[in-house]
C-alpha positions as a Markdown table, in Angstrom:
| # | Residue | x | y | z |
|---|---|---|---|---|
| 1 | Unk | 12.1 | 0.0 | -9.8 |
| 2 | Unk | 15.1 | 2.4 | -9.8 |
| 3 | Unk | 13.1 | 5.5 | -10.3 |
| 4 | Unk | 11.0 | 4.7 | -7.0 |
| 5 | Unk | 14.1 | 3.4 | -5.2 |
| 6 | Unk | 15.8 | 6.9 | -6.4 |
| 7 | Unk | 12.5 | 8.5 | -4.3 |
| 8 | Unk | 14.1 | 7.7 | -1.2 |
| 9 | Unk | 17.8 | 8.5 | -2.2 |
| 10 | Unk | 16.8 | 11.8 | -3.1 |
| 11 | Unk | 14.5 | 12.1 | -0.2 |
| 12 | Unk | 17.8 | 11.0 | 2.0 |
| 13 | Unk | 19.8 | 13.7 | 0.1 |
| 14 | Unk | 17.6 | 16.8 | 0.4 |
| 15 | Unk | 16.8 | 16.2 | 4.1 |
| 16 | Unk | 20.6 | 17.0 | 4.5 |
| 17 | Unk | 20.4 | 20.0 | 2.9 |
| 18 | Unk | 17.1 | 21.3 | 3.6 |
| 19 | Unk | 14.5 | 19.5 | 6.1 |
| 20 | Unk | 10.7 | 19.8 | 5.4 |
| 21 | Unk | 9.6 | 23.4 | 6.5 |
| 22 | Unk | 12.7 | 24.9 | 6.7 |
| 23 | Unk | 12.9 | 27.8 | 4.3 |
| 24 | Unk | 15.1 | 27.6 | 1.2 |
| 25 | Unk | 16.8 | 29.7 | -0.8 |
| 26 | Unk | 13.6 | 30.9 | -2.6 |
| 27 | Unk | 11.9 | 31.9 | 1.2 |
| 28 | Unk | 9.8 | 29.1 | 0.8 |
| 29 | Unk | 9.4 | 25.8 | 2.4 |
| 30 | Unk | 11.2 | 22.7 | 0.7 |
| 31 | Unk | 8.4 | 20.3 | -0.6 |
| 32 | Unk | 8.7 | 16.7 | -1.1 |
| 33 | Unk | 10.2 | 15.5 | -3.9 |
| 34 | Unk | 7.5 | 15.0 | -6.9 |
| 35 | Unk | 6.3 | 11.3 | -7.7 |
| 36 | Unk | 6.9 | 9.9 | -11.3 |
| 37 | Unk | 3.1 | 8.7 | -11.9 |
| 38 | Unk | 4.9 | 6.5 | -15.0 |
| 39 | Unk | 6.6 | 4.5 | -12.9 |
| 40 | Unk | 5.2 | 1.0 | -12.4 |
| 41 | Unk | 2.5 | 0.9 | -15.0 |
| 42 | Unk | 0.6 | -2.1 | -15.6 |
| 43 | Unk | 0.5 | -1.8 | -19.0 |
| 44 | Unk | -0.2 | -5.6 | -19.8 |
| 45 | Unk | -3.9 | -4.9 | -17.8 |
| 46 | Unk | -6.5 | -3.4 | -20.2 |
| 47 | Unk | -7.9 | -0.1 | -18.3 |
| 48 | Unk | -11.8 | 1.4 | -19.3 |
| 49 | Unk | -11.1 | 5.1 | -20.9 |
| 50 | Unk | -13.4 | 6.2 | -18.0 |
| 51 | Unk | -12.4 | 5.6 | -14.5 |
| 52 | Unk | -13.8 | 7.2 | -11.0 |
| 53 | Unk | -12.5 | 9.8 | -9.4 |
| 54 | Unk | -10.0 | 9.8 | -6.9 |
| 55 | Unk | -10.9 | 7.9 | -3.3 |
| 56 | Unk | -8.8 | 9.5 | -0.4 |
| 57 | Unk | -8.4 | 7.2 | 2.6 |
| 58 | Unk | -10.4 | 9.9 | 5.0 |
| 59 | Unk | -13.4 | 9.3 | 2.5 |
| 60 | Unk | -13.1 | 6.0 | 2.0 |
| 61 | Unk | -12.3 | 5.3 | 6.3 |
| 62 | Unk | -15.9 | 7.1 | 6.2 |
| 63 | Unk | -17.6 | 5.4 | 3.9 |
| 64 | Unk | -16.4 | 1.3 | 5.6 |
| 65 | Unk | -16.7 | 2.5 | 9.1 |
| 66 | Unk | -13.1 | 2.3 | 10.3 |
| 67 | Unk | -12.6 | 2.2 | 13.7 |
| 68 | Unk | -9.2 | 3.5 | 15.4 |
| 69 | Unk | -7.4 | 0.4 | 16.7 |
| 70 | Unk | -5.0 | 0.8 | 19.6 |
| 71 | Unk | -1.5 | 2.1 | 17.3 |
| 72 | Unk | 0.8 | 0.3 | 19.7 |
| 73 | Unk | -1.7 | -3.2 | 19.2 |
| 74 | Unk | -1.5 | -2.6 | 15.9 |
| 75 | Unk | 2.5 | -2.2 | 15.6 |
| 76 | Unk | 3.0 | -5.7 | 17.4 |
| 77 | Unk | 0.2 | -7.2 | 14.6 |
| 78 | Unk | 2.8 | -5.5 | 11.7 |
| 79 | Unk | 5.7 | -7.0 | 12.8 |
| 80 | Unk | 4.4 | -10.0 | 14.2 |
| 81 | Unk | 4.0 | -10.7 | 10.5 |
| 82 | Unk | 6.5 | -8.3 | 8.8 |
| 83 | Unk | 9.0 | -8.1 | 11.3 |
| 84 | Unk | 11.0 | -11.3 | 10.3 |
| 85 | Unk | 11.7 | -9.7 | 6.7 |
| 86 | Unk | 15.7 | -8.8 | 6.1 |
| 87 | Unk | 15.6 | -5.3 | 6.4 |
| 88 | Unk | 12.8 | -4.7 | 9.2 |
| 89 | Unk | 14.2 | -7.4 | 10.8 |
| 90 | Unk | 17.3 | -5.4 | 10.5 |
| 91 | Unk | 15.8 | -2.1 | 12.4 |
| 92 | Unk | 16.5 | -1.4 | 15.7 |
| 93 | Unk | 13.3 | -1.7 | 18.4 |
| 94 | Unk | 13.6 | 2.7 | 18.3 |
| 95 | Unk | 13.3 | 2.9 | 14.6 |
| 96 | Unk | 10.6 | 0.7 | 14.2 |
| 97 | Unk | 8.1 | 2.7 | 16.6 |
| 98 | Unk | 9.0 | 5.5 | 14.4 |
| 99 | Unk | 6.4 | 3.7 | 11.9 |
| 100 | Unk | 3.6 | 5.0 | 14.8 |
| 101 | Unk | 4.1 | 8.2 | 13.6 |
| 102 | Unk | 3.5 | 7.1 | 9.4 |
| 103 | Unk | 0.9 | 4.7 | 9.5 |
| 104 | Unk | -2.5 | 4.5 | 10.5 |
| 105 | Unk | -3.9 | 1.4 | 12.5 |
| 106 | Unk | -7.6 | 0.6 | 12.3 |
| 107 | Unk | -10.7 | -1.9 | 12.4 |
| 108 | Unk | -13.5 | -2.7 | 10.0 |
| 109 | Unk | -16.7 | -4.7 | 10.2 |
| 110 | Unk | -17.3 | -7.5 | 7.4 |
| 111 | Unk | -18.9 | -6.8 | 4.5 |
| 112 | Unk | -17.0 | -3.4 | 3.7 |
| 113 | Unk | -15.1 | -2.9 | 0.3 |
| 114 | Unk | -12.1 | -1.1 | 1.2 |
| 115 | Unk | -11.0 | -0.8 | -2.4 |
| 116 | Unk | -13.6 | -0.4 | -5.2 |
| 117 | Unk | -12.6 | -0.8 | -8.8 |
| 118 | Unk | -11.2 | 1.6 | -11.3 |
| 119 | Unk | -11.4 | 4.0 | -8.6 |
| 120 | Unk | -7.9 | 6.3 | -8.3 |
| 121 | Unk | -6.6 | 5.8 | -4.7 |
| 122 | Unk | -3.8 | 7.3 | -2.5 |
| 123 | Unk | -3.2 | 4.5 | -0.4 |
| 124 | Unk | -2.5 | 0.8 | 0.1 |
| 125 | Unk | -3.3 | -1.6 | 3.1 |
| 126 | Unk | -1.4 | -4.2 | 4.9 |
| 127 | Unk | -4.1 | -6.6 | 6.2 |
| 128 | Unk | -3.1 | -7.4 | 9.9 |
| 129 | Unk | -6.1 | -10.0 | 11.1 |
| 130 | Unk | -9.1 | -11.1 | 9.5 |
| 131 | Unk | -9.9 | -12.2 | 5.2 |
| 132 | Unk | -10.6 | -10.0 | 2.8 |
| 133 | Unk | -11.9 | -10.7 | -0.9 |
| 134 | Unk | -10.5 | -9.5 | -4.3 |
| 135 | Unk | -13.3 | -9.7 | -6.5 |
| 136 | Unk | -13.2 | -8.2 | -10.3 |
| 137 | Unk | -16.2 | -6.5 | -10.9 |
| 138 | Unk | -17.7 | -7.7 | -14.4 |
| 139 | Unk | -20.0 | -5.6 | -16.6 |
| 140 | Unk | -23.0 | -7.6 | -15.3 |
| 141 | Unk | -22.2 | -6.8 | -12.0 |
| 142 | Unk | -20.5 | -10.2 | -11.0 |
| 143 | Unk | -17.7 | -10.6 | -8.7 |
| 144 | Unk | -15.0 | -13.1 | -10.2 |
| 145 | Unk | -12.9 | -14.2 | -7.2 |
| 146 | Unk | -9.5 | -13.3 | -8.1 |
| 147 | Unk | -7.6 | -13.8 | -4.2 |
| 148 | Unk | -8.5 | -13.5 | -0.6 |
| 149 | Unk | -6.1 | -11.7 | 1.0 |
| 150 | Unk | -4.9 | -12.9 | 4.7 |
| 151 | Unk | -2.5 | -11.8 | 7.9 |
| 152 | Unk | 0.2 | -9.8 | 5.8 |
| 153 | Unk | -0.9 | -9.8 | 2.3 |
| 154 | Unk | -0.9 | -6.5 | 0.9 |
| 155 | Unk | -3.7 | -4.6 | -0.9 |
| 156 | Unk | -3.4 | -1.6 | -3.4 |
| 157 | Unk | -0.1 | -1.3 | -3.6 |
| 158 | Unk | 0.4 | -1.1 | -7.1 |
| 159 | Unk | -2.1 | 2.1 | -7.7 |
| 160 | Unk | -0.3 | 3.8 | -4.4 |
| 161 | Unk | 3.3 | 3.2 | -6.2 |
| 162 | Unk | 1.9 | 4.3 | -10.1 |
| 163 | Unk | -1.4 | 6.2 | -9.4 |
| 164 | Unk | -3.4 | 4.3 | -12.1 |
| 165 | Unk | -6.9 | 3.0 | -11.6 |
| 166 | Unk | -7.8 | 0.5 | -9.1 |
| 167 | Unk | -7.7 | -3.3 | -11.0 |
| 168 | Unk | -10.3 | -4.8 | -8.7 |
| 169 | Unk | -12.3 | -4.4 | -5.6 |
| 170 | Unk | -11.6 | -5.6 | -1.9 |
| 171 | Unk | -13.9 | -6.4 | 0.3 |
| 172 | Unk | -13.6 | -7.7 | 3.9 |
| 173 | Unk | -14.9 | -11.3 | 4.9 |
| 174 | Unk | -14.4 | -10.8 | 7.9 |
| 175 | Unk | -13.6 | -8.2 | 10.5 |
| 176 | Unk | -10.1 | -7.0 | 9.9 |
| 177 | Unk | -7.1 | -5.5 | 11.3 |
| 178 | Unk | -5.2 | -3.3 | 8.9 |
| 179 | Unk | -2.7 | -0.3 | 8.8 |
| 180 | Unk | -2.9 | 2.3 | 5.9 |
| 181 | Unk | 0.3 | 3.5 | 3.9 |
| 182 | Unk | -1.0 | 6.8 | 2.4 |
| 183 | Unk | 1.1 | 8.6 | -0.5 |
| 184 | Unk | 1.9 | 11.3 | 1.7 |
| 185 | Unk | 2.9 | 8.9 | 4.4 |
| 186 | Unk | 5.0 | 7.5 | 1.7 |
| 187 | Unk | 6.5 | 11.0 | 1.0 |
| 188 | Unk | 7.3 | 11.9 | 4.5 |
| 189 | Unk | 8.6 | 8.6 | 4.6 |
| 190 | Unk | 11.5 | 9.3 | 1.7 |
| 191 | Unk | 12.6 | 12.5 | 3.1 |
| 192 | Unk | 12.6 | 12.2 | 6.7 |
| 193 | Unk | 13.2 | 8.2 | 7.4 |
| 194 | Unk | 14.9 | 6.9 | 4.1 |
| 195 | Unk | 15.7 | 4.1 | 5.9 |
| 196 | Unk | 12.2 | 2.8 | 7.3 |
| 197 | Unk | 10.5 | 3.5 | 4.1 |
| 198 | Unk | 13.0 | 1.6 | 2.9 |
| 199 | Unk | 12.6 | -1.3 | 5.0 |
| 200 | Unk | 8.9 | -0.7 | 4.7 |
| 201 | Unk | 8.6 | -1.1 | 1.0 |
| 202 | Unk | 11.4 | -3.8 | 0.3 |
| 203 | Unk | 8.4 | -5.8 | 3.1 |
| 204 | Unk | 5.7 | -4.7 | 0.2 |
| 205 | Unk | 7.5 | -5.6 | -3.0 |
| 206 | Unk | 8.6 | -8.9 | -1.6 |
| 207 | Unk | 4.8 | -9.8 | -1.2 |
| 208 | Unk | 4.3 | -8.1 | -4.7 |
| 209 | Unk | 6.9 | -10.4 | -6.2 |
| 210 | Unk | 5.5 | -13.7 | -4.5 |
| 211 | Unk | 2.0 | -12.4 | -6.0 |
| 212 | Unk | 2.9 | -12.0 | -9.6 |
| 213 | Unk | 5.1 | -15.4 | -9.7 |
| 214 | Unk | 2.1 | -17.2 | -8.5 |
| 215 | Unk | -0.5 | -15.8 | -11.0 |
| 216 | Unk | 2.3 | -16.2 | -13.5 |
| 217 | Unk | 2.2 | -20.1 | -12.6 |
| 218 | Unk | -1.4 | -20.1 | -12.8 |
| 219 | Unk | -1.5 | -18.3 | -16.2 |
| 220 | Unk | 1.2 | -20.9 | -17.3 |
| 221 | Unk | -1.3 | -24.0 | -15.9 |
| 222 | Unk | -3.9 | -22.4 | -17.8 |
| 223 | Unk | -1.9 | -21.9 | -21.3 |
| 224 | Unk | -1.0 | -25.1 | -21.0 |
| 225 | Unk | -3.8 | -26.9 | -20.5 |
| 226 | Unk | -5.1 | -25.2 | -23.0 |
């Protein structure tokens, strides 16, 4: 966790010295800083040799149908279920709006995977209104419900943060709400509002936390009834 966390320090410390597309010494424009794609790694999941190619949001907002949904609507949705957390809750009203300008707010019909398996992805969702399966996908082409993802939940974080293969696939049960954190949201993010993405991402690991206790107590109930 301390080599993401030190993303955003050293985002914080190079927007003092140099802010994105100013020149630097060299005569070219700073770039973010580069992310560690070690960090994070689930290596206790079993991953295929083979896996898709990467799925940018813009192809995949294509592929569901997303429709624009009004940012300022879709602000109030976020904190209406985010906005209690420590540190958002900690932001002032200014500072907050400033995540307008980072995330994208949209809507999406039923019965539209928004995350398909083993895929590589550059961005994670925060579902805002509406139920959303997480199936894995077997050989046979079965879905095995893993979760179903509600107001808050968060979905793909974990291939946004280590840029490994997706685990499982998400479709939506029902028409949704959701806002899109994209990697080079995340970037801009660290360099230009340390302290929002901060506050944004202490929001995401919270729920990641709460997710892995709870299949942790459900791998326990099955061990020992076994």
């Amino acid at each position: 966790m301390k080599r993401f966390l030190d993303r955003f320090v050293s985002g914080a410390s190079s927007a003092s010295q140099t802010r994105p597309g100013e020149l630097s010494g060299s005569g070219r424009a700073a770039p973010p800083q580069a992310d560690d794609e070690g960090f994070f790694a689930t290596q206790f999941l079993e991953r295929p040799e083979y896996t898709r190619a990467t799925s940018a949001w813009t192809a995949r907002a294509l592929a569901v149908g997303a429709h624009a949904l009004d940012p300022h609507q879709g602000l109030e949705l976020l904190l209406k279920t985010w906005g209690s957390d420590a540190l958002m809750a900690s932001l002032a009203n200014e500072d907050r709006r400033k995540l307008l300008d980072h995330l994208e707010f949209i809507s999406v019909p039923p019965g539209r995977e928004l995350i398909v398996q083993e895929e590589k992805g550059d961005y994670a969702l925060i579902v805002l209104e509406g139920l959303v399966a997480v199936d894995r996908v077997q050989p046979t082409g079965a879905r095995a419900r893993l979760a179903e993802a509600r107001e808050g939940d968060v979905l793909g974080e974990m291939s946004l943060l280590d840029a490994g293969a997706r685990f499982a696939s998400c479709l939506t049960l029902s028409r949704c709400s959701i806002a899109v954190l994209t990697s080079a949201a995340l970037d801009e993010l660290a360099i230009e509002e340390p302290r929002l993405g901060m506050a944004l991402m202490a929001s995401t690991a919270r729920r990641l936390s709460l997710r892995m206790r709870q299949l942790s107590a459900r791998l326990g109930a099955l061990l020992t009834a076994g």
